[in-house]
Structure formats: structure tokens, C-alpha cells
mmCIF file of C-alpha atoms in Angstrom:
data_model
loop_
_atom_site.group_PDB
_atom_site.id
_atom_site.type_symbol
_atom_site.label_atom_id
_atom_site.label_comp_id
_atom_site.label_asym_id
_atom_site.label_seq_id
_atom_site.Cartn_x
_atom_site.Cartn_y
_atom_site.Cartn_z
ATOM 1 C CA UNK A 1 0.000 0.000 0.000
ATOM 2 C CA UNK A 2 2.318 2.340 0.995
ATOM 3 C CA UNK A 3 4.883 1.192 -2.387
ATOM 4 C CA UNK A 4 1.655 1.829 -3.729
ATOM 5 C CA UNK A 5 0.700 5.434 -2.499
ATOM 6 C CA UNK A 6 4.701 6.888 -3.290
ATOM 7 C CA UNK A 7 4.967 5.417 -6.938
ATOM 8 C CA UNK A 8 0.864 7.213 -7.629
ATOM 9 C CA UNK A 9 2.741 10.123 -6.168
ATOM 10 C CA UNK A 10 5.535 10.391 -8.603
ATOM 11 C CA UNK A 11 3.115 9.352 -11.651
ATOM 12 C CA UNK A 12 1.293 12.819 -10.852
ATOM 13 C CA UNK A 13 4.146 15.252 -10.547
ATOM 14 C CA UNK A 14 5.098 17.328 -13.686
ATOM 15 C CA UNK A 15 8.367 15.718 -15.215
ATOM 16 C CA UNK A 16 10.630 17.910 -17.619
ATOM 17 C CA UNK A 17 9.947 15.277 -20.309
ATOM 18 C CA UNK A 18 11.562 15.290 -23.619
ATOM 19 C CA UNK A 19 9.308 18.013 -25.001
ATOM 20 C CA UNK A 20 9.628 19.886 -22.455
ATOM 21 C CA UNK A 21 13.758 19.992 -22.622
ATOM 22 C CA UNK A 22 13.072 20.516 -25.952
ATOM 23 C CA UNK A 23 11.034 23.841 -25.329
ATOM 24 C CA UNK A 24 13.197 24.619 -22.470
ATOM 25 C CA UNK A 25 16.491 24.409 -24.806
ATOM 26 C CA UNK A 26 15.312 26.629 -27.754
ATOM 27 C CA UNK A 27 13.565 29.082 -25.280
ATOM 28 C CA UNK A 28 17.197 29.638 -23.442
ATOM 29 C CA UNK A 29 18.809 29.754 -26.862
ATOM 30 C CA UNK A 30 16.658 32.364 -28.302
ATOM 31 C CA UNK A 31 16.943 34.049 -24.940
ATOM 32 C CA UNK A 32 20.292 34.086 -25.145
ATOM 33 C CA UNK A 33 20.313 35.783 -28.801
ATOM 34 C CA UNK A 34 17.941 38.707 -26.759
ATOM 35 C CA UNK A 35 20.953 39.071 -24.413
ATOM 36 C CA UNK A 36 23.425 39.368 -27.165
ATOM 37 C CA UNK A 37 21.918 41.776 -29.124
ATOM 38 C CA UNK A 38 20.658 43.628 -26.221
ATOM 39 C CA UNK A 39 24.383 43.800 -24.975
ATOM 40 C CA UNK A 40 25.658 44.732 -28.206
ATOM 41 C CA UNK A 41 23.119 47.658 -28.776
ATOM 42 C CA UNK A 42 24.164 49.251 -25.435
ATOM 43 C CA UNK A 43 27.293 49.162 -26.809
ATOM 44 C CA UNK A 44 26.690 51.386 -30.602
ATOM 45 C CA UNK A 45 24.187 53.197 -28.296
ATOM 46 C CA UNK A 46 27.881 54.348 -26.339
ATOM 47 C CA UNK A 47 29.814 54.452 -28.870
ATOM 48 C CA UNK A 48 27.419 56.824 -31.267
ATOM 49 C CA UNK A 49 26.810 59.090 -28.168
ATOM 50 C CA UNK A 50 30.646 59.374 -27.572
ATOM 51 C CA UNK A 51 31.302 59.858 -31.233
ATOM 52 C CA UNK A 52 28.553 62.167 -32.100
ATOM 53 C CA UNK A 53 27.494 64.231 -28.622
ATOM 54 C CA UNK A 54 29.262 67.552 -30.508
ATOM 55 C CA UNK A 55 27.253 67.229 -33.127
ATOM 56 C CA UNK A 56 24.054 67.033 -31.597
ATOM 57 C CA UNK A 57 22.771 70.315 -31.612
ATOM 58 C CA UNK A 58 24.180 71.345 -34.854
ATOM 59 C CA UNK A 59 22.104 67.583 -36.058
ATOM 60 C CA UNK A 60 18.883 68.822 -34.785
ATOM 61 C CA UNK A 61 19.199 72.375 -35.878
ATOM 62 C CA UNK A 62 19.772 70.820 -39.935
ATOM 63 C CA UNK A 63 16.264 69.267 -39.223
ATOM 64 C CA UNK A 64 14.489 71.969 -37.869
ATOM 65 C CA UNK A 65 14.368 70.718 -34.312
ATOM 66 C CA UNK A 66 14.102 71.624 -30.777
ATOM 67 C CA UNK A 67 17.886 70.638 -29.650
ATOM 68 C CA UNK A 68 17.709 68.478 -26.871
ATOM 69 C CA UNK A 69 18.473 69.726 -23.237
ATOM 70 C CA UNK A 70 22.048 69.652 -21.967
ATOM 71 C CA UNK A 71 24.579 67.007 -22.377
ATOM 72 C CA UNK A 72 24.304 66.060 -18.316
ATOM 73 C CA UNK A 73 21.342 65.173 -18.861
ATOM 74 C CA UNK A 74 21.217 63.294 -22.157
ATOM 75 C CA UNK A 75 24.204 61.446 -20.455
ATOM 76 C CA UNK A 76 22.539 60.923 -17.024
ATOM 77 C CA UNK A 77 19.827 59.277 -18.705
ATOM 78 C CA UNK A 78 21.464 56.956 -21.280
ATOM 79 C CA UNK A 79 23.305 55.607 -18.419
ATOM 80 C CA UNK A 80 20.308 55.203 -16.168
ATOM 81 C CA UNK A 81 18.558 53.216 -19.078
ATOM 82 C CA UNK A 82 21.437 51.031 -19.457
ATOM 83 C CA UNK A 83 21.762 50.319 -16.121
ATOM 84 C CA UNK A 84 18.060 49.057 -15.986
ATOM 85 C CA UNK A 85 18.703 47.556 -19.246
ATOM 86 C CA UNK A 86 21.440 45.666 -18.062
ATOM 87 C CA UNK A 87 19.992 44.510 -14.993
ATOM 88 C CA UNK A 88 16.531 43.141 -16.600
ATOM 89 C CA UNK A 89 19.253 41.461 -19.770
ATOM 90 C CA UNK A 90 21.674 39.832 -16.766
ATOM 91 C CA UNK A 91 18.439 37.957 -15.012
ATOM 92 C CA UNK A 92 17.337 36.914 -18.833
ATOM 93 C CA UNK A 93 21.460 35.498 -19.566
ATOM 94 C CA UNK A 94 20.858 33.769 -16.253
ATOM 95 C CA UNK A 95 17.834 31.612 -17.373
ATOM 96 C CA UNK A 96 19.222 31.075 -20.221
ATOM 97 C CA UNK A 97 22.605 30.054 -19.123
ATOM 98 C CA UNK A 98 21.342 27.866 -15.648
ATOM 99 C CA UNK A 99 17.644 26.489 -17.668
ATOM 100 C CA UNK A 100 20.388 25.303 -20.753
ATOM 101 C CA UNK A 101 23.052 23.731 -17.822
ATOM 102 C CA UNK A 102 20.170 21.985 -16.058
ATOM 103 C CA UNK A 103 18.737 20.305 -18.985
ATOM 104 C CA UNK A 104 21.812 19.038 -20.636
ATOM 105 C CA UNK A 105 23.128 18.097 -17.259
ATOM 106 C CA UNK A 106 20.213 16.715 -15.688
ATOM 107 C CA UNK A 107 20.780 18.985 -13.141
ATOM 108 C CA UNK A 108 17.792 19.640 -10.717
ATOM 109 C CA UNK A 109 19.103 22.691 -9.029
ATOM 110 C CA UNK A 110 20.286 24.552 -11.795
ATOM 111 C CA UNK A 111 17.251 24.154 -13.825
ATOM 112 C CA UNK A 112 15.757 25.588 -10.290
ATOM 113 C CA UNK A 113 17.860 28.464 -10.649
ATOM 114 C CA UNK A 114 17.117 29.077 -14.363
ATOM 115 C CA UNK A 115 13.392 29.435 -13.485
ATOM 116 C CA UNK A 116 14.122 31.816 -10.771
ATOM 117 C CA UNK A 117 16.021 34.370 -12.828
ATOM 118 C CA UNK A 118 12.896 33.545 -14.835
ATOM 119 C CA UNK A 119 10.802 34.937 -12.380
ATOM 120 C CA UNK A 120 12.973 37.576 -11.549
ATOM 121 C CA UNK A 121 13.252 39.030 -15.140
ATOM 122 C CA UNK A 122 9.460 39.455 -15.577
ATOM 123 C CA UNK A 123 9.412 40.648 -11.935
ATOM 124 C CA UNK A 124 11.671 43.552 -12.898
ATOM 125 C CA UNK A 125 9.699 44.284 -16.170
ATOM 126 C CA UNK A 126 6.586 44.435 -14.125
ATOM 127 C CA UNK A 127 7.729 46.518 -11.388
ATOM 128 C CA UNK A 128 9.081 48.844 -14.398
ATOM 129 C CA UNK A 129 6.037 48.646 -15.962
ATOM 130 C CA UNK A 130 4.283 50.414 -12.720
ATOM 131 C CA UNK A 131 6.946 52.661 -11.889
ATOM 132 C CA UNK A 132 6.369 53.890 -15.446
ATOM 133 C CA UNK A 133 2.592 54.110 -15.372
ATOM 134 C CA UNK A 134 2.219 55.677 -12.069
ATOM 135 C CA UNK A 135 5.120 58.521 -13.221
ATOM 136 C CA UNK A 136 3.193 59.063 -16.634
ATOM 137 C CA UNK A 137 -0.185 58.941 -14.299
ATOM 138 C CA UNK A 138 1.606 62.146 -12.530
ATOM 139 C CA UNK A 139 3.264 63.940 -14.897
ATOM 140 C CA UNK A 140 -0.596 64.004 -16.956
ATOM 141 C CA UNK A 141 -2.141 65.170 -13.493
ATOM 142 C CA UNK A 142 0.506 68.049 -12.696
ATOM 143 C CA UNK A 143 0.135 68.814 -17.053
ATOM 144 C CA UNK A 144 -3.609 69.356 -16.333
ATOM 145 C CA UNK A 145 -3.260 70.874 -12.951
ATOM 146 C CA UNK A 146 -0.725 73.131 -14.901
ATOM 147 C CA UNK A 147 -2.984 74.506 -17.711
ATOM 148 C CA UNK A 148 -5.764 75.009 -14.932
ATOM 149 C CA UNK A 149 -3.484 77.168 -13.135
ATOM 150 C CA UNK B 1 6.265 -12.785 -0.084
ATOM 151 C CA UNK B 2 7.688 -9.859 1.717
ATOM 152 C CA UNK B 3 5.943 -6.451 1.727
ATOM 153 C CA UNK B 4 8.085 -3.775 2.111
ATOM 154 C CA UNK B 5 6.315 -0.996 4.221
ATOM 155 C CA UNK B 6 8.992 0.740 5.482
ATOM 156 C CA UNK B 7 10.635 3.288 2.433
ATOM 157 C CA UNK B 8 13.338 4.571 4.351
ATOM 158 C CA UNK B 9 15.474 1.943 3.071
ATOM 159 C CA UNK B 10 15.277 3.802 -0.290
ATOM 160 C CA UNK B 11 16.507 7.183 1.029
ATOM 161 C CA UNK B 12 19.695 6.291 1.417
ATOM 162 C CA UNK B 13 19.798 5.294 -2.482
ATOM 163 C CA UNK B 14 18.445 8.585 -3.374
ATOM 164 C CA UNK B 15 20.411 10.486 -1.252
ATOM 165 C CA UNK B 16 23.862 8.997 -3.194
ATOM 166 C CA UNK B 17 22.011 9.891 -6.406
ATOM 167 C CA UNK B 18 21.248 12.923 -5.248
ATOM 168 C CA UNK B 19 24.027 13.780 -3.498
ATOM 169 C CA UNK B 20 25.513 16.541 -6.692
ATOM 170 C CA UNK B 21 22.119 17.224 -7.682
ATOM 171 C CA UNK B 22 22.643 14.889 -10.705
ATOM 172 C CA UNK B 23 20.153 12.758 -10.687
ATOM 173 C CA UNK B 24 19.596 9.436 -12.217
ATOM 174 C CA UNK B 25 15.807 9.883 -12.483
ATOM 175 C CA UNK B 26 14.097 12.058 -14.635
ATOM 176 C CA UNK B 27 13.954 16.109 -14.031
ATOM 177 C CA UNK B 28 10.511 17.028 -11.887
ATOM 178 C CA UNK B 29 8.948 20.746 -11.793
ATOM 179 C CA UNK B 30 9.303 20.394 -8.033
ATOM 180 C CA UNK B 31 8.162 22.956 -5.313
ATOM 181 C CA UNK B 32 11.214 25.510 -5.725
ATOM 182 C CA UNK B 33 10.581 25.221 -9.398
ATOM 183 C CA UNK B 34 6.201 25.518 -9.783
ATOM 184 C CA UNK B 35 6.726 28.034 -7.391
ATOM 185 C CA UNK B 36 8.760 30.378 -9.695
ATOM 186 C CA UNK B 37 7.272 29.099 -12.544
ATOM 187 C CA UNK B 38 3.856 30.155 -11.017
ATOM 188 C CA UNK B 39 5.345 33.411 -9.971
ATOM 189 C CA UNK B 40 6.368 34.547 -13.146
ATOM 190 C CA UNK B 41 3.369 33.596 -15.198
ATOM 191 C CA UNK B 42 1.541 36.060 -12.651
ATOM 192 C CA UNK B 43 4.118 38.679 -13.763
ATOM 193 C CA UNK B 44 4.029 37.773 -17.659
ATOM 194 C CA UNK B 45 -0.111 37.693 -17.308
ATOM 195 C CA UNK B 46 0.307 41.249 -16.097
ATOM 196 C CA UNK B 47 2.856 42.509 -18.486
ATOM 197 C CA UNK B 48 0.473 40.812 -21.252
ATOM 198 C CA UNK B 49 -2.350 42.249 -20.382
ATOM 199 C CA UNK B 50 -0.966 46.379 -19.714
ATOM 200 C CA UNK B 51 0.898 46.284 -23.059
ATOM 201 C CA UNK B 52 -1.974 45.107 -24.751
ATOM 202 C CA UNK B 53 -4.506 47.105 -22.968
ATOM 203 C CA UNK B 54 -1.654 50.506 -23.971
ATOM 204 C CA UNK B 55 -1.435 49.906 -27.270
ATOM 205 C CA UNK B 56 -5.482 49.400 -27.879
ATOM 206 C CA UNK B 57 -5.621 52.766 -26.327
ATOM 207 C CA UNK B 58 -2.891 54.105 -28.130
ATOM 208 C CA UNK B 59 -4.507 52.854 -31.806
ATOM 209 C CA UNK B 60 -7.475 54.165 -30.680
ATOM 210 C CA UNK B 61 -6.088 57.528 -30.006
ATOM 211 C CA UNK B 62 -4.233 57.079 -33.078
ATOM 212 C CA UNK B 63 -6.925 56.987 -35.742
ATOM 213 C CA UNK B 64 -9.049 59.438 -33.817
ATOM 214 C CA UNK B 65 -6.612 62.214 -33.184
ATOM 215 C CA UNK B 66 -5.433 61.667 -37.186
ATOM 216 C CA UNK B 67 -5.329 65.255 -37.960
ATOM 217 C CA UNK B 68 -3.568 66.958 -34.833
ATOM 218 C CA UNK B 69 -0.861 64.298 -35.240
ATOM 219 C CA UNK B 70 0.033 65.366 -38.641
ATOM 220 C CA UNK B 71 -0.206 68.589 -37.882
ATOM 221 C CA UNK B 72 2.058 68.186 -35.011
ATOM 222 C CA UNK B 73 3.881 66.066 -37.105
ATOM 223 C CA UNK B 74 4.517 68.785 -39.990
ATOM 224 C CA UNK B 75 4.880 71.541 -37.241
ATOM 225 C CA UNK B 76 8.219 69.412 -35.586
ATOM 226 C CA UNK B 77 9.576 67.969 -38.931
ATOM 227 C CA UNK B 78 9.403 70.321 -41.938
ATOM 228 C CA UNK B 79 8.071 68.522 -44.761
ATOM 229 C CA UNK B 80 6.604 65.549 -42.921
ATOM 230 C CA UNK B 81 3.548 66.334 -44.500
ATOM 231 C CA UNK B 82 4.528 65.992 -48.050
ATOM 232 C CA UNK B 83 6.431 62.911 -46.786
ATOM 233 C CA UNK B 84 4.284 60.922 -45.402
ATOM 234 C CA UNK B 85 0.661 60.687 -46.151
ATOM 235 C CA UNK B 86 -1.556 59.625 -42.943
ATOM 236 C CA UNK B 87 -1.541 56.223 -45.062
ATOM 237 C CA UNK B 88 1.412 55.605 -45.086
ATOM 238 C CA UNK B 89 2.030 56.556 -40.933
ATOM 239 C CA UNK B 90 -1.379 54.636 -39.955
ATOM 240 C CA UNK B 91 0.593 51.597 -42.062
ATOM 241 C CA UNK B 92 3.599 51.532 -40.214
ATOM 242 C CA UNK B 93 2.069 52.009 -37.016
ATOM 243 C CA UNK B 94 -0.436 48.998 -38.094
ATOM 244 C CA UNK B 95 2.861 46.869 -38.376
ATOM 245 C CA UNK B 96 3.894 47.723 -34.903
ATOM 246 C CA UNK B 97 0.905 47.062 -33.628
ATOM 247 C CA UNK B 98 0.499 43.429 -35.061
ATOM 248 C CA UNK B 99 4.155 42.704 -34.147
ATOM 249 C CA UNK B 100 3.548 43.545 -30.365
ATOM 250 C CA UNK B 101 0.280 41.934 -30.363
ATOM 251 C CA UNK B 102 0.767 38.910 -31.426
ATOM 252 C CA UNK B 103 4.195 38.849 -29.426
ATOM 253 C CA UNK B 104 1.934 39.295 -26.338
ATOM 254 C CA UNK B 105 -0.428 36.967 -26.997
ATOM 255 C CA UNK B 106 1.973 34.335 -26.829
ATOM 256 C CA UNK B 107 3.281 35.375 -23.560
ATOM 257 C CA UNK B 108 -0.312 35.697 -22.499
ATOM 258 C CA UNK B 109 -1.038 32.065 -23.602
ATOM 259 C CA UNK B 110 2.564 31.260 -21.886
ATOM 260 C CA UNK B 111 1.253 32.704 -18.685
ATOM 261 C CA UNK B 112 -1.657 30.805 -18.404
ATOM 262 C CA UNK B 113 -1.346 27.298 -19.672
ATOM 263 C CA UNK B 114 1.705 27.432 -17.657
ATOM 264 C CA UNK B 115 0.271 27.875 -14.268
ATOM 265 C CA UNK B 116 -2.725 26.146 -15.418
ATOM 266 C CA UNK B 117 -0.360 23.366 -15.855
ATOM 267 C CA UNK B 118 1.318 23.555 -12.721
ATOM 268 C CA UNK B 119 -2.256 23.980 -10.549
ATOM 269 C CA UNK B 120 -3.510 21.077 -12.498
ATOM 270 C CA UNK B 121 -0.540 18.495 -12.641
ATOM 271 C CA UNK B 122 -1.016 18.637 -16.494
ATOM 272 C CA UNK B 123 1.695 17.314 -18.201
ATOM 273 C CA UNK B 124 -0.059 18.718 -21.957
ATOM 274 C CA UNK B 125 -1.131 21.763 -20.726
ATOM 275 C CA UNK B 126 2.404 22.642 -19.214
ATOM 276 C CA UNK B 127 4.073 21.723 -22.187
ATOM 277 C CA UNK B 128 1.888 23.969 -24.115
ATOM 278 C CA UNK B 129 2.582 26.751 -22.204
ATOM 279 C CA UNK B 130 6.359 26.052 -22.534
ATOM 280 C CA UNK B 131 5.799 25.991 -26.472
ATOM 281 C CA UNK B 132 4.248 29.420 -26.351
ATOM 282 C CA UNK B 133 6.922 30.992 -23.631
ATOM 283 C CA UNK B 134 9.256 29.267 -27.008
ATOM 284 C CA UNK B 135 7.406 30.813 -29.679
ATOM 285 C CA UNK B 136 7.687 34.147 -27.245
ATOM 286 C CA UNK B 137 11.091 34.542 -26.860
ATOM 287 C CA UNK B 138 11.339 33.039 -30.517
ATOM 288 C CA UNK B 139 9.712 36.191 -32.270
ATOM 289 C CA UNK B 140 11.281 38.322 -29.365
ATOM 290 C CA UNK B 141 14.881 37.051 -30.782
ATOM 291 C CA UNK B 142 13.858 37.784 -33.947
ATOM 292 C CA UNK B 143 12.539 41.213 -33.753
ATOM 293 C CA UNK B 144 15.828 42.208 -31.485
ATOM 294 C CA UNK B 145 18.050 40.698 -34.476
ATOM 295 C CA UNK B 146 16.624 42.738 -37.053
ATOM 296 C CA UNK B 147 16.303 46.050 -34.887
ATOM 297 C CA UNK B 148 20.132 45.433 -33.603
ATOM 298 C CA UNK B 149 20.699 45.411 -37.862
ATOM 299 C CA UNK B 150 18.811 48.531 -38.686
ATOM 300 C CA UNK B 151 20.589 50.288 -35.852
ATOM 301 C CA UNK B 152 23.988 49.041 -37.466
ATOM 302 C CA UNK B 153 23.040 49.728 -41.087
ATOM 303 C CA UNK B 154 21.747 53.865 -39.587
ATOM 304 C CA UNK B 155 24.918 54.148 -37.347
ATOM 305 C CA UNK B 156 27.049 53.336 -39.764
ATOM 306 C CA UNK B 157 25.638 53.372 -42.936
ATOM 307 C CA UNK B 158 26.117 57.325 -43.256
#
């Protein structure tokens, strides 16, 4: 009976079966493509502002634009967006990299791990998602409050 | 015939299979993992949902606020006007629009055949959701490659 009662127990847990590592493979591939490409369009994204940040104003002016505000600023927040960037890309390499190590290896803790950076990467996005909601929330409110005034 | 009611026996087995994590048996979605699994189909579901619920209200603004865009539009950019036709704008942004829509549905579908898996013990179901979360970060990879190209082509193209 009690042979029994452990072996019904193991027949109704999910098992990481073969389509599942198959899934799990090609997800942590292509995940790993979004890291790359991510990582290497912070990088233009430096090297255009170092290359070009004279000729900003000058660029703007030749289209008829507002130039943008000072170069502190246009600085301050490139590196801020990277920075997020970078954080929300280094949780995504991490599934990739543990999910990928756990499958091939059989490797119940890493694959563990891999679906933890998992959560953490949509966890970020999320929380980014309402930070940016709630700021766009207040900077409509203090616009209307504004043209009240 | 001997029954064998006491499993403890066993546990000494496991515990040398088990010992660096490497384990003969098959990989399980176990607590550690349904739990995170669970926990970020909750945040996917919500990051589904707001970016699809944005950009309906964005379209909608869109196509009803035609004429102060392209007036706004020819007021920043001289000779946006004569470039592009609202046609040709409404086009592009109907691209977009497809593109992150159908991107989200398959994180939405992800989301929940994933933890309906899980909740259910649903070996089909779970797989299911795995093949969307795939086809998600598929189209994901694909739109970041040809983005990352454009950028390279208009950085250094010039």
C-alpha cells in the first residue's frame, strides 16, 4: 500500500519530459540571442553618443528641431537606461545560461535556478512597468493641474 | 512474499544519487521550481495584459486624433507632411501594432497554460505553455536581431 501510495505520487508530478527539454532548450537559446543583441546595442548606443554628442545640436538644428536639453542630462539618462537595461538582460542570460546547464546536465538545481532568474526578469519588467505608469499617471495630473493654473 | 512498508530503506539510495544534484531519475517541476514558474506567469499575465490594454488605447487615439498628429507632425519635422501621407504613418504604425500583439499573446497564452499546468498536474497543458513561452522569446529574438541590424546599417551606414 504504501509502495503503492509513493509510486501514484511520482506518476502525478510534472516531469521535464523530452518536449519539455526541448522547449526549455530553444527558449534559453533564443533568450540568449535577446541578451546578445541587447548587450551589443548598449554598446553602438555608447559608442554613437561618444562619437557624435558635438554634433548634436548642430544635427537637430539641420532638421528643424528643438535641440535636446544639456549634455548632463542626455548622459545621465542613457546611463540610467542602461543600467536598468542591463539589470533586466543579466536575469534573462541567467535563465538562459542555468535552464540550458540543467537540462543538458540533468541537473535539478540549476534548472531551479534558471526558473528563478525567470521569475525575476518578468518581476523587474513588471515593477518597471508600474513605476512607469504611475510617473506618466503624474506627470498628466501636474500637465492638467498646470494649464488650470 | 515480503511487503516492504517501510521506504526509508530507499533514502539512502536517493540520497547517493542525489548527493551533486545529478540525478539518475528524470527532471521534476518540483516545489522551488512551480513556485517560480507560477510566480512569473503572474508577472508575464500582467505585463500581457498592460501592453496590450496601452497599445489598444494608443490605436485608438491614433486613428481618432489623425489630424492633430500630422499637424504636429509637420509643425516638428518640416516637410513631414509631403512625406508621409496619414496612409502611409497609420501603415507603419499597423505593423507595430500586429508585431507587439501577437508577441503578447503568446506570452499571455505562456502565462496561463503554464500555471494552469502547474495547478492542475497537467503534463499537456504545461508543455503547451512552454511551447508558447518558445514561440515568445522566438519572435522576441527575432525582432531584437533585425532592430540590432537597422541600428547598425543607420549608425554606420552614413
Amino acid at each position: 500500500m504504501e509502495i503503492q501510495n509513493a509510486s501514484n505520487q511520482s506518476l502525478f508530478d510534472l516531469k521535464i519530459d523530452e518536449t519539455s527539454k526541448d522547449h526549455i532548450l530553444k527558449t534559453s537559446l533564443w533568450a540568449m540571442v535577446i541578451v546578445v543583441t541587447s548587450v551589443v546595442g548598449y554598446i553602438l548606443r555608447v559608442i554613437r553618443y561618444a562619437t557624435h554628442k558635438n554634433d548634436l545640436p548642430q544635427a537637430y538644428e539641420r532638421l528643424g528641431l528643438k535641440a535636446p536639453p544639456s549634455d548632463g542630462s542626455t548622459l545621465a539618462s542613457m546611463v540610467i537606461q542602461i543600467l536598468i537595461g542591463g539589470l533586466v538582460i543579466f536575469f534573462l542570460y541567467q535563465f538562459a545560461s542555468s535552464s540550458k546547464k540543467g537540462v543538458l546536465n540533468m541537473n535539478q538545481s540549476e534548472l531551479n535556478r534558471g526558473f528563478n532568474s525567470l521569475k525575476t526578469y518578468f518581476l523587474i519588467i513588471g515593477v518597471l512597468i508600474i513605476l512607469a505608469f504611475v510617473f506618466a499617471l503624474f506627470g498628466i495630473l501636474a500637465a492638467g493641474a498646470g494649464n488650470q493654473a | 512474499m515480503p511487503i516492504i512498508t517501510d521506504l526509508s530503506i530507499f533514502k539512502g539510495a536517493k540520497t547517493i544519487f542525489m548527493e551533486d544534484n545529478q540525478s539518475v531519475f528524470e527532471l521534476e517541476v518540483d516545489h522551488s521550481a512551480s513556485q517560480s514558474l507560477s510566480t512569473a506567469s503572474g508577472w508575464a499575465k500582467f505585463m500581457a495584459i498592460f501592453v496590450l490594454s496601452a497599445l489598444g488605447l494608443m490605436l485608438i487615439l491614433f486613428f481618432s486624433l489623425n489630424k492633430q498628429i500630422m499637424q504636429a507632425l509637420a509643425e516638428y519635422i518640416p516637410g513631414a507632411d509631403e512625406t508621409f501621407s496619414f496612409g502611409a504613418l497609420a501603415a507603419i504604425v499597423g505593423v507595430v501594432a500586429v508585431l507587439c500583439i501577437v508577441l503578447m499573446v503568446f506570452l499571455l497564452k505562456a502565462a496561463i497554460l503554464i500555471r494552469r499546468g502547474i495547478r492542475a498536474r497537467n503534463q499537456q497543458v504545461f508543455n503547451a505553455g512552454l511551447a508558447s513561452l518558445k514561440s515568445y522569446f522566438t519572435m522576441y529574438g527575432v525582432l531584437s536581431v533585425i532592430t540590432l541590424l537597422l541600428n547598425i546599417i543607420s549608425s554606420f551606414g552614413k
